[in-house]
XYZ file of C-alpha atoms in Angstrom:
695
model
C 0.115 0.080 -0.001
C 1.394 3.140 -0.997
C 2.616 5.378 1.849
C 1.211 9.028 2.694
C 4.733 10.567 1.960
C 4.198 8.720 -1.522
C 0.840 10.357 -2.322
C 1.797 13.679 -1.120
C 4.637 13.584 -3.838
C 2.463 12.303 -6.503
C -0.042 15.127 -5.913
C 2.896 18.006 -6.045
C 3.874 16.112 -9.401
C 0.477 16.258 -10.570
C 0.038 19.969 -9.543
C 3.384 20.852 -11.060
C 2.393 19.217 -14.241
C -1.078 20.812 -14.367
C 0.512 24.261 -13.703
C 3.463 23.479 -16.787
C 0.182 22.334 -18.811
C -2.046 25.720 -18.256
C 1.032 27.632 -18.720
C 1.888 26.306 -22.112
C -1.860 26.819 -23.111
C -1.830 30.473 -22.308
C 1.558 31.312 -23.784
C 0.224 29.572 -26.934
C -2.982 31.415 -26.812
C -1.329 34.751 -26.962
C 1.308 34.105 -29.518
C -1.590 32.621 -31.858
C -3.142 36.340 -31.177
C -0.066 38.279 -31.232
C 1.986 37.180 -34.304
C 1.515 38.831 -37.618
C -0.633 41.515 -35.997
C -0.976 43.849 -39.666
C -1.808 40.758 -41.473
C -5.266 40.497 -43.258
C -7.864 37.849 -41.756
C -8.511 34.856 -44.003
C -10.860 35.669 -46.677
C -12.818 32.804 -46.366
C -13.466 33.130 -42.640
C -16.812 35.202 -43.419
C -19.447 35.813 -46.403
C -19.191 39.529 -45.351
C -17.184 42.290 -46.409
C -17.585 43.563 -42.797
C -14.785 41.053 -42.016
C -12.287 43.416 -43.712
C -13.689 46.681 -43.382
C -15.996 47.253 -40.117
C -12.812 47.184 -37.695
C -12.123 50.811 -39.417
C -15.865 51.983 -39.419
C -16.235 50.556 -35.566
C -13.386 53.155 -34.678
C -14.478 56.407 -36.636
C -15.254 58.515 -33.588
C -12.134 57.445 -31.568
C -10.190 58.149 -34.637
C -11.715 61.825 -35.071
C -11.362 62.751 -31.527
C -7.669 61.867 -31.692
C -6.719 63.094 -34.959
C -9.374 66.073 -35.599
C -10.028 67.089 -31.920
C -13.963 66.505 -32.574
C -15.683 63.251 -32.131
C -18.508 63.964 -34.184
C -17.719 65.053 -37.887
C -20.870 63.475 -39.904
C -23.583 61.353 -39.390
C -21.945 58.158 -38.906
C -21.317 57.563 -35.312
C -19.554 54.281 -34.137
C -20.004 55.816 -30.301
C -23.582 54.877 -30.511
C -22.894 51.157 -31.282
C -20.209 50.304 -27.964
C -19.846 53.874 -26.210
C -17.679 51.730 -23.659
C -15.396 50.363 -26.517
C -15.315 53.989 -27.726
C -13.533 55.383 -24.610
C -11.314 52.718 -24.135
C -10.153 53.051 -28.416
C -9.851 56.703 -27.378
C -7.359 55.929 -24.490
C -5.164 53.454 -26.630
C -5.203 55.756 -29.720
C -4.135 58.906 -27.368
C -1.550 56.587 -25.835
C 0.030 54.851 -28.688
C -1.349 56.810 -32.115
C -3.831 55.831 -34.406
C -3.535 52.609 -36.975
C -4.343 49.134 -37.374
C -2.107 47.754 -34.731
C -3.069 50.117 -32.034
C -6.847 49.282 -32.669
C -6.180 45.270 -32.864
C -4.314 45.590 -29.665
C -7.919 45.897 -27.890
C -9.070 42.591 -29.121
C -5.481 40.851 -28.767
C -5.667 41.632 -25.140
C -9.098 41.103 -24.392
C -8.944 37.667 -26.499
C -6.275 36.482 -24.511
C -7.455 37.317 -20.947
C -10.913 35.305 -21.916
C -8.668 32.316 -22.255
C -7.576 32.751 -18.449
C -10.822 33.708 -17.143
C -12.288 30.621 -19.034
C -9.594 28.773 -17.155
C -10.363 30.114 -13.636
C -14.132 29.874 -14.186
C -14.129 26.221 -15.252
C -11.346 25.522 -12.123
C -13.438 26.906 -9.539
C -16.746 25.584 -10.856
C -15.841 21.891 -11.721
C -11.901 21.158 -11.483
C -8.791 22.111 -12.673
C -8.870 19.363 -15.258
C -11.865 20.951 -16.983
C -10.262 24.194 -16.619
C -7.367 23.181 -18.819
C -9.550 21.482 -21.320
C -11.460 24.467 -21.497
C -8.692 26.974 -21.873
C -6.942 24.787 -24.484
C -10.269 24.552 -26.778
C -10.764 28.473 -26.573
C -6.978 29.298 -26.778
C -6.551 27.198 -29.882
C -9.828 27.756 -31.563
C -8.898 29.232 -35.299
C -12.354 30.932 -35.377
C -11.689 32.543 -31.843
C -8.039 33.340 -32.513
C -8.912 35.055 -35.910
C -11.561 37.095 -34.553
C -9.341 37.835 -31.511
C -7.078 39.995 -34.056
C -9.688 42.094 -35.377
C -10.970 45.206 -34.024
C -14.687 44.230 -34.191
C -17.320 44.422 -31.487
C -17.681 40.859 -30.867
C -14.475 39.859 -28.982
C -14.770 42.907 -26.141
C -18.322 41.928 -25.472
C -17.399 38.140 -25.349
C -14.890 39.101 -22.800
C -17.443 40.712 -20.666
C -19.784 37.556 -20.872
C -16.690 35.361 -19.793
C -15.913 37.916 -17.183
C -19.665 37.774 -15.690
C -19.514 34.324 -15.713
C -16.015 34.451 -13.421
C -17.241 36.928 -11.139
C -20.602 35.389 -10.748
C -19.387 31.802 -9.757
C -16.983 33.818 -7.268
C -19.706 35.207 -5.559
C -21.551 32.034 -5.435
C -18.857 30.888 -3.135
C -17.096 33.727 -1.743
C -18.132 37.512 -0.947
C -21.390 39.252 -2.181
C -19.633 42.098 -4.091
C -18.402 39.589 -6.671
C -21.906 39.095 -7.504
C -22.379 43.091 -7.681
C -19.194 43.202 -9.929
C -21.107 40.345 -11.892
C -24.235 42.443 -12.397
C -22.099 45.095 -13.826
C -20.169 43.270 -16.032
C -23.516 41.398 -16.980
C -25.294 44.900 -17.850
C -22.148 46.175 -19.710
C -22.423 43.336 -22.037
C -25.978 44.593 -23.213
C -24.503 48.083 -23.236
C -21.339 46.946 -25.368
C -23.891 45.434 -28.091
C -27.580 45.233 -27.698
C -27.623 42.022 -29.598
C -26.270 40.367 -26.882
C -29.373 40.583 -24.994
C -29.559 36.649 -25.244
C -26.772 36.277 -22.920
C -28.575 38.627 -20.191
C -31.518 36.552 -20.641
C -29.776 33.275 -19.934
C -27.987 34.547 -17.056
C -31.014 35.916 -15.757
C -32.822 32.581 -16.012
C -29.915 30.687 -14.068
C -30.246 33.041 -11.456
C -33.669 32.729 -11.246
C -33.477 29.035 -11.363
C -30.539 28.416 -8.964
C -33.017 30.236 -6.243
C -35.659 27.687 -7.038
C -33.461 24.804 -6.849
C -31.715 25.606 -3.765
C -32.818 24.788 0.071
C -32.275 26.116 3.066
C -29.075 28.080 4.074
C -28.301 27.544 0.182
C -31.091 29.303 -1.124
C -30.833 32.356 1.276
C -27.163 32.468 -0.134
C -28.835 32.542 -3.760
C -31.110 34.935 -2.961
C -28.593 37.280 -1.697
C -26.522 36.699 -4.775
C -29.151 37.346 -7.245
C -30.150 40.624 -5.249
C -26.388 41.787 -5.715
C -26.483 40.676 -9.222
C -29.529 42.835 -10.064
C -28.196 45.585 -7.986
C -25.241 46.072 -10.003
C -27.179 45.648 -13.376
C -29.522 48.246 -12.296
C -26.919 50.745 -11.391
C -25.322 50.125 -15.000
C -28.267 50.462 -16.647
C -29.654 53.430 -14.783
C -26.469 55.325 -15.988
C -26.560 54.074 -19.255
C -30.048 55.369 -19.895
C -29.395 58.771 -18.236
C -26.058 59.352 -19.851
C -26.181 57.775 -23.322
C -29.592 56.530 -24.327
C -31.684 59.437 -23.210
C -29.469 62.113 -24.986
C -29.184 60.198 -27.927
C -32.278 58.529 -28.326
C -33.459 59.388 -31.854
C -30.093 58.820 -33.438
C -30.055 55.367 -31.783
C -33.702 54.260 -32.552
C -32.936 55.173 -36.404
C -30.244 53.053 -36.284
C -32.080 50.127 -34.480
C -35.080 50.488 -36.971
C -32.767 50.076 -40.053
C -30.940 47.164 -38.524
C -34.393 45.841 -38.019
C -35.357 45.857 -41.388
C -32.265 43.988 -42.163
C -32.218 41.642 -39.730
C -35.739 40.844 -38.037
C -37.511 38.048 -39.939
C -41.073 39.307 -41.531
C -43.306 36.396 -41.301
C -43.616 33.208 -39.109
C -42.357 31.073 -42.452
C -39.325 33.286 -42.642
C -38.589 32.767 -38.900
C -38.867 28.976 -39.331
C -36.755 29.019 -42.333
C -33.998 30.993 -40.574
C -33.997 28.540 -37.671
C -33.607 25.742 -39.954
C -31.274 27.192 -42.038
C -29.122 28.547 -38.975
C -25.620 28.610 -40.060
C -24.323 27.937 -36.220
C -23.016 24.578 -36.887
C -21.395 25.383 -40.369
C -19.413 28.049 -38.824
C -18.194 25.946 -35.841
C -17.170 22.999 -37.898
C -14.025 24.764 -38.364
C -13.276 23.333 -34.922
C -14.959 19.904 -35.366
C -13.600 18.527 -32.293
C -14.543 21.295 -29.893
C -18.078 21.204 -31.545
C -18.975 17.920 -31.260
C -17.509 17.258 -27.755
C -19.233 20.285 -26.429
C -22.622 19.739 -28.198
C -22.672 16.220 -26.438
C -21.430 17.442 -23.309
C -24.524 20.084 -23.256
C -26.634 17.412 -24.224
C -25.693 15.266 -21.364
C -26.154 17.920 -18.925
C -29.940 18.458 -20.249
C -30.772 14.666 -19.995
C -28.821 13.763 -16.973
C -30.664 16.761 -15.079
C -33.994 16.538 -16.416
C -34.194 12.377 -15.595
C -32.905 13.353 -12.120
C -29.858 11.455 -12.466
C -27.561 14.650 -11.694
C -28.224 17.030 -9.311
C -29.008 20.802 -10.916
C -25.288 22.618 -11.295
C -26.054 26.268 -11.747
C -22.405 26.885 -13.380
C -23.240 23.982 -16.165
C -26.706 25.285 -16.875
C -25.474 28.946 -17.330
C -23.210 27.607 -19.982
C -25.996 25.264 -21.514
C -28.406 28.237 -21.612
C -25.710 30.636 -22.933
C -25.139 28.344 -25.866
C -28.823 27.649 -26.343
C -29.955 31.152 -26.173
C -27.357 32.212 -28.866
C -27.913 29.408 -31.263
C -31.866 30.247 -30.943
C -31.596 33.930 -30.710
C -29.395 34.549 -33.671
C -30.792 32.002 -35.738
C -34.215 33.829 -36.230
C -32.285 36.700 -37.434
C -32.413 37.216 -41.278
C -29.050 38.724 -41.379
C -26.462 36.651 -39.219
C -22.842 37.189 -40.355
C -20.347 34.635 -38.792
C -19.140 36.980 -36.420
C -22.572 37.513 -34.498
C -21.370 33.714 -33.397
C -18.037 34.759 -31.694
C -19.374 34.995 -28.404
C -20.481 31.413 -28.382
C -16.918 30.113 -28.642
C -16.168 30.081 -24.897
C -19.667 28.115 -24.234
C -18.583 25.534 -26.758
C -15.278 25.507 -25.263
C -16.380 25.236 -21.435
C -19.371 22.142 -22.576
C -16.240 20.609 -24.211
C -13.885 20.919 -21.428
C -16.424 20.092 -18.771
C -17.411 17.053 -20.862
C -14.071 15.679 -21.154
C -12.857 15.909 -17.605
C -13.105 13.583 -15.138
C -16.436 14.033 -13.275
C -16.782 13.533 -9.242
C -19.361 10.970 -8.184
C -22.915 12.560 -7.536
C -24.557 11.489 -4.682
C -27.963 11.993 -5.868
C -26.801 10.251 -9.344
C -28.428 6.832 -8.315
C -31.864 8.233 -7.650
C -34.693 8.279 -10.164
C -34.186 5.902 -12.523
C -37.509 5.743 -13.617
C -36.683 8.658 -15.476
C -33.981 6.891 -17.579
C -36.570 6.851 -20.528
C -36.720 10.618 -20.390
C -33.202 10.615 -20.664
C -33.221 8.774 -23.687
C -35.582 10.430 -25.524
C -33.800 13.567 -24.851
C -30.551 12.377 -25.974
C -32.158 11.008 -29.261
C -33.552 14.166 -29.995
C -30.144 15.995 -28.921
C -28.347 13.248 -31.210
C -30.535 13.376 -34.257
C -29.991 17.491 -34.432
C -26.300 17.244 -34.064
C -26.073 14.159 -36.595
C -28.376 16.049 -39.180
C -26.475 19.355 -39.160
C -22.779 18.178 -38.552
C -22.931 15.210 -40.711
C -25.326 14.854 -43.161
C -26.030 18.586 -44.162
C -22.628 18.777 -45.998
C -23.109 15.012 -47.311
C -26.660 14.863 -48.325
C -26.881 17.730 -51.189
C -29.314 17.472 -53.931
C -30.843 13.958 -53.052
C -34.229 13.233 -53.977
C -36.836 10.017 -53.032
C -40.027 10.507 -55.010
C -41.539 13.809 -53.497
C -38.877 13.860 -50.605
C -36.293 16.571 -50.873
C -32.574 16.706 -49.144
C -34.367 18.559 -46.292
C -36.605 15.597 -45.388
C -34.171 12.731 -46.260
C -31.495 14.213 -43.769
C -34.098 14.430 -40.858
C -34.971 10.981 -41.661
C -31.607 9.363 -41.830
C -30.838 11.382 -38.883
C -33.716 9.868 -36.618
C -32.591 6.198 -37.635
C -28.795 7.130 -36.873
C -29.259 8.932 -33.629
C -31.736 5.725 -32.753
C -29.117 3.517 -32.975
C -26.490 5.735 -31.304
C -28.700 5.559 -28.264
C -29.325 1.967 -28.410
C -25.658 1.351 -28.404
C -25.074 3.678 -25.269
C -27.954 1.890 -23.542
C -26.261 -1.433 -24.025
C -22.773 -0.198 -23.143
C -24.245 1.403 -20.174
C -25.118 -1.781 -18.589
C -21.834 -3.520 -18.787
C -19.937 -3.374 -15.489
C -17.255 -0.998 -14.825
C -13.972 -2.653 -16.119
C -10.529 -1.722 -14.909
C -9.361 -1.125 -18.418
C -11.935 2.162 -18.634
C -8.814 3.600 -16.313
C -6.672 3.352 -19.251
C -8.868 4.001 -22.677
C -10.736 7.198 -20.902
C -7.374 9.169 -20.835
C -6.033 7.839 -23.917
C -9.628 8.689 -25.345
C -9.138 12.357 -24.139
C -5.850 12.745 -25.120
C -6.408 11.934 -28.805
C -9.621 14.299 -28.876
C -7.322 17.227 -27.241
C -4.499 16.463 -29.954
C -6.730 15.942 -32.749
C -8.630 19.443 -31.812
C -4.910 21.487 -31.708
C -3.826 19.793 -35.090
C -7.132 20.285 -37.050
C -7.107 24.269 -35.754
C -3.533 24.599 -35.850
C -3.327 23.658 -39.482
C -5.912 26.064 -40.503
C -3.805 28.583 -38.450
C -0.687 27.554 -40.408
C -1.924 27.617 -43.662
C -3.162 31.379 -42.983
C 0.222 32.496 -41.732
C 2.145 30.840 -44.312
C 0.149 32.674 -47.165
C -0.657 35.965 -45.034
C -1.040 39.000 -46.918
C -1.227 42.758 -45.862
C -3.514 44.131 -48.216
C -5.421 46.788 -45.806
C -2.307 48.038 -44.390
C -0.373 48.254 -47.452
C -3.001 49.968 -49.303
C -3.881 52.214 -46.146
C -0.249 53.271 -46.310
C -0.111 53.580 -50.413
C -3.447 55.852 -50.267
C -1.569 58.375 -47.766
C 0.676 60.071 -50.676
C -2.768 60.336 -52.763
C -5.615 61.344 -50.250
C -3.321 63.792 -48.041
C -5.722 65.404 -45.649
C -8.514 65.154 -47.803
C -12.181 63.461 -47.190
C -12.672 59.675 -48.402
C -15.905 58.697 -48.830
C -17.122 54.682 -49.070
C -17.877 51.895 -46.642
C -14.332 50.721 -46.835
C -13.002 54.280 -46.414
C -12.393 54.167 -42.463
C -10.473 51.165 -42.616
C -8.398 52.448 -45.512
C -7.407 55.451 -43.606
C -6.430 54.072 -40.484
C -2.785 54.585 -41.781
C -3.115 57.939 -43.041
C -4.711 60.992 -42.022
C -7.606 61.712 -44.202
C -11.243 62.382 -42.852
C -13.748 59.873 -43.816
C -17.305 59.735 -44.937
C -19.445 56.400 -44.524
C -22.099 57.170 -46.548
C -25.464 54.507 -47.139
C -29.185 54.863 -47.679
C -31.103 54.866 -45.604
C -28.388 54.579 -42.973
C -26.074 57.444 -43.073
C -24.520 60.688 -44.820
C -26.670 59.816 -48.026
C -28.369 62.998 -48.229
C -26.378 65.016 -50.691
C -22.948 64.281 -49.117
C -21.319 66.102 -52.119
C -22.760 69.061 -51.275
C -22.390 68.809 -47.187
C -18.863 67.414 -47.181
C -15.698 68.286 -49.029
C -15.353 65.012 -50.562
C -11.818 64.730 -52.482
C -11.883 60.834 -53.308
C -14.183 57.663 -53.059
C -13.546 54.261 -52.480
C -16.447 52.254 -53.820
C -16.928 48.374 -53.648
C -18.485 46.602 -56.305
C -19.886 43.354 -54.298
C -22.418 45.140 -52.459
C -23.839 47.666 -55.020
C -22.091 50.486 -53.695
C -20.812 51.922 -57.047
C -23.986 51.782 -58.555
C -25.502 53.159 -55.876
C -23.633 56.347 -55.961
C -23.660 56.336 -60.054
C -27.738 56.265 -59.246
C -27.760 58.633 -56.663
C -25.368 61.629 -57.956
C -24.644 60.973 -61.455
C -23.692 64.683 -61.979
C -21.141 64.440 -59.543
C -19.948 61.174 -60.545
C -19.391 62.322 -64.104
C -16.749 65.058 -62.493
C -15.024 62.086 -60.972
C -11.806 60.564 -62.343
C -11.309 56.693 -61.770
C -7.499 56.464 -60.668
C -7.478 52.962 -59.180
C -9.178 49.287 -59.252
C -8.207 47.589 -55.776
C -9.005 44.488 -54.980
C -9.570 43.598 -51.214
C -11.283 41.134 -49.619
C -13.147 39.292 -52.012
C -14.258 42.290 -54.579
C -13.118 45.056 -56.508
C -13.333 48.493 -55.500
C -13.062 51.375 -57.746
C -11.286 54.332 -56.229
C -12.364 57.827 -57.817
C -10.783 61.179 -57.556
C -12.221 64.802 -57.799
C -8.860 66.292 -58.525
C -8.134 66.016 -62.085
C -4.455 66.302 -61.475
C -4.726 62.832 -59.696
C -4.843 61.109 -63.312
C -1.803 58.829 -63.036
C -1.070 59.770 -59.826
C -0.219 55.958 -58.604
C 2.444 55.805 -61.601
C 4.107 59.070 -60.439
C 4.199 57.710 -56.740
C 6.151 54.255 -57.918
C 9.754 54.293 -57.005
C 10.519 51.002 -58.900
C 11.326 52.677 -62.488
C 13.870 51.320 -64.596
C 14.056 47.706 -63.332
C 14.538 44.680 -65.283
C 10.804 44.742 -65.827
C 9.401 47.958 -66.431
C 6.803 49.528 -68.783
C 5.159 52.844 -69.413
C 1.832 53.670 -70.711
C 2.283 56.015 -73.445
C -1.444 55.894 -74.961
C -4.628 54.319 -74.789
C -8.261 54.650 -76.342
C -11.260 53.128 -74.605
C -14.962 53.441 -74.900
C -16.296 55.691 -72.051
C -19.956 54.274 -72.606
C -21.708 51.079 -74.159
C -25.132 49.766 -74.514
C -25.743 46.310 -72.656
C -24.237 43.310 -74.402
C -22.718 45.370 -77.159
C -18.829 44.974 -78.190
C -16.164 47.668 -78.795
C -12.495 47.764 -79.601
C -10.026 49.253 -77.209
C -6.295 49.807 -77.641
C -3.492 50.656 -75.255
C 0.089 51.589 -76.283
C 3.111 50.625 -74.136
C 6.729 51.302 -73.790
C 9.200 48.983 -72.710
C 11.245 51.059 -70.366
C 13.252 48.053 -68.534
C 16.293 45.766 -69.590
C 14.312 42.417 -70.130
C 12.738 41.996 -73.474
C 8.906 41.056 -73.779
C 7.426 38.213 -75.691
C 4.165 35.965 -75.036
C 6.176 32.971 -75.155
C 8.312 34.424 -72.311
C 5.045 34.712 -70.253
C 4.462 38.590 -70.806
C 0.914 39.697 -71.006
C -1.346 42.590 -70.845
C -3.435 41.831 -67.714
C -5.947 42.916 -65.355
C -4.356 43.813 -62.211
C -7.113 42.488 -59.975
C -7.524 39.358 -62.014
C -10.740 40.161 -62.502
C -12.521 41.740 -65.684
C -15.955 42.305 -65.922
C -15.626 43.563 -69.740
C -13.812 40.675 -71.352
C -10.784 38.637 -70.771
C -8.030 38.851 -68.046
C -5.186 38.305 -70.493
C -4.311 39.816 -73.687
C -1.412 38.602 -75.328
C 1.255 40.681 -77.250
C 0.691 40.872 -80.688
C 1.551 37.543 -82.671
C 5.289 36.875 -82.735
C 6.065 39.965 -81.366
C 9.212 40.465 -79.345
C 9.441 44.227 -77.626
C 12.924 44.991 -76.844
C 14.174 47.638 -74.394
C 12.973 51.331 -75.751
C 10.404 49.588 -78.420
C 6.594 50.430 -78.121
C 3.422 48.195 -78.964
C -0.056 48.969 -79.321
C -2.131 45.771 -77.888
C -5.882 45.634 -78.984
C -8.553 44.783 -76.459
C -12.065 43.614 -77.414
C -14.522 44.847 -74.769
C -17.941 42.933 -74.217
C -20.502 45.045 -72.240
C -22.510 43.014 -69.594
C -26.306 42.694 -70.097
C -26.922 44.582 -66.646
C -26.519 48.324 -66.930
C -23.934 49.771 -64.373
C -20.611 51.233 -64.112
C -17.640 48.724 -64.752
C -13.909 49.215 -64.485
C -10.574 47.491 -65.219
C -7.113 48.045 -64.270
C -4.881 47.187 -66.958
C -1.222 46.348 -66.267
C 1.714 44.424 -68.003
C 2.497 40.931 -66.044
C 5.123 38.291 -66.264
C 2.772 35.349 -65.536
C 3.602 33.583 -62.587
C 6.710 36.181 -61.455
C 5.415 39.951 -61.106
C 3.426 42.648 -62.215
C 5.106 45.799 -63.354
C 5.218 49.180 -65.018
C 2.736 51.825 -65.310
C -1.416 51.054 -64.468
C -4.087 52.127 -66.315
C -7.977 52.330 -64.751
C -10.506 52.782 -67.429
C -14.240 52.606 -66.640
C -17.452 52.231 -68.845
C -20.942 52.834 -68.152
C -23.016 50.401 -69.446
C -26.541 51.746 -70.668
C -29.474 49.825 -71.482
């Protein structure tokens, strides 16, 4: 029999290993967030352009305050979206200056802090093992890491959610002032973004149920804790109403109404379809191990508690309701970009960590075996939903059996597979426990943790290897063009973070759409193609747009952006700013002729004359082409070869003919032409050319 001394030494060794483990997890979590802070996020991370551009818009007022001494310069005010974040941004900008790095430091710090708080919450609520696993899942989550590097709203108020859970759990077991602080933090979640109301609702529900489930002295303590939480909430909400909402009521309600028109379902049928097509699972499949383990863990908590196999654990149910309220609350929306789901990552990580950690014996767990049927029914429903969304949705696509489409086939298969899974689990649960379970359980947990880190880590490695710096480089490049002018466009705030231009965020019916050219000294515009911004400007302000000059076609996120200048002297300005003239590969655009207007579906001939100002001769066989600089050309081919058999030596000129084909849809279309050595480099002058396509 082992001696007490041996047991004590073993305990110290395990404690040391745990300390090393959590230290490594926290270090890796921070490194993943701080490395390459200027790099673009992976474009495929979101189907919304807000992934690239909203972080600029959300520091609009803070940037105005620090650079121009006045927070409100136009109708768009990011201050209304999150006043707390605004003051943090102002402080950081005052201390460190304005730029991409400075505004991204805020989510980097808060995202890293969330990992530590997750560890502390899970360790104190359940066990250090659960804390370690939860921190590992959150710290290495590709989804969480990428959003912890972007200056959006989600990471700050996700931090407040985690902080609320941590403080509340501390208050249940220690001093009531922690509960007051939890109420303050919980209210700040809503103040930071009203969309997070689902978390406040879940938190409040757990407080009430915790009181109802407690007995004797535990109930008195639960009532005191709930009262302290509500006190903290009341103080913050009172101050918020008096100091923020009431003075800005009209502007805030106008923004809210515009958001409701975009996001809220307009019928019961649309609400049902929104819920059915909820993107939660597709977003979280980037971290499949955490998703499957966390979802299974949440199902186990629901089934075991309702079947009276396990006593009510308020900390578990807070996380379950946090997850459920978020999935359902966000699922009803018609507009729900993936960043809306970022605050659910900690809930998934906590449930996954709780599910994998060894559970202490529950003294009430042997009671109420008569409720077993209820537990298995709940497990079957939970498993059917999980199998359908996690497995069958990406597999069963386009299948039909008679009148049954893919949707019905997916649910039928999910029901059958879930029934089989539950049957297997029932039989396994009847077998006596064997000694070998002490071996396979930690082995299985280790395999899952390693698999999770490898899957998420591989995605991070792919991004890091091919990382780009498009936004930062473009913003710095524009500094020599826009100067201290005023740049209009939805991407303008982000593209001006590294320069000193003022920005105008204009969009109907949101902000600055009423005569922006007459009200503001617009010097430049950067307008997106993907969301119809270019078309909107041409339709609303044709007289002004006719005066504007196309000077650049930019490729940002997954779309072309057209840059216009109101200054005629800006024609060719990017060529004048180039510093790499006279190299091995170089070219000057001498002359060109392009159509300015075409009928939809028609064709027209254009030509451009170029001179070889470099030291290497050109030939099509040598890989030299005239190309669309963004690799997209809405008016024809992306590559134009040199004239047949042509060899262009240094100092020679050639004319290259281009056939334009107008799209069938009227609008404004543009291409930026430049020479390219395929697979090597773009070089020489560029020429941005726009065509107005009319019916």
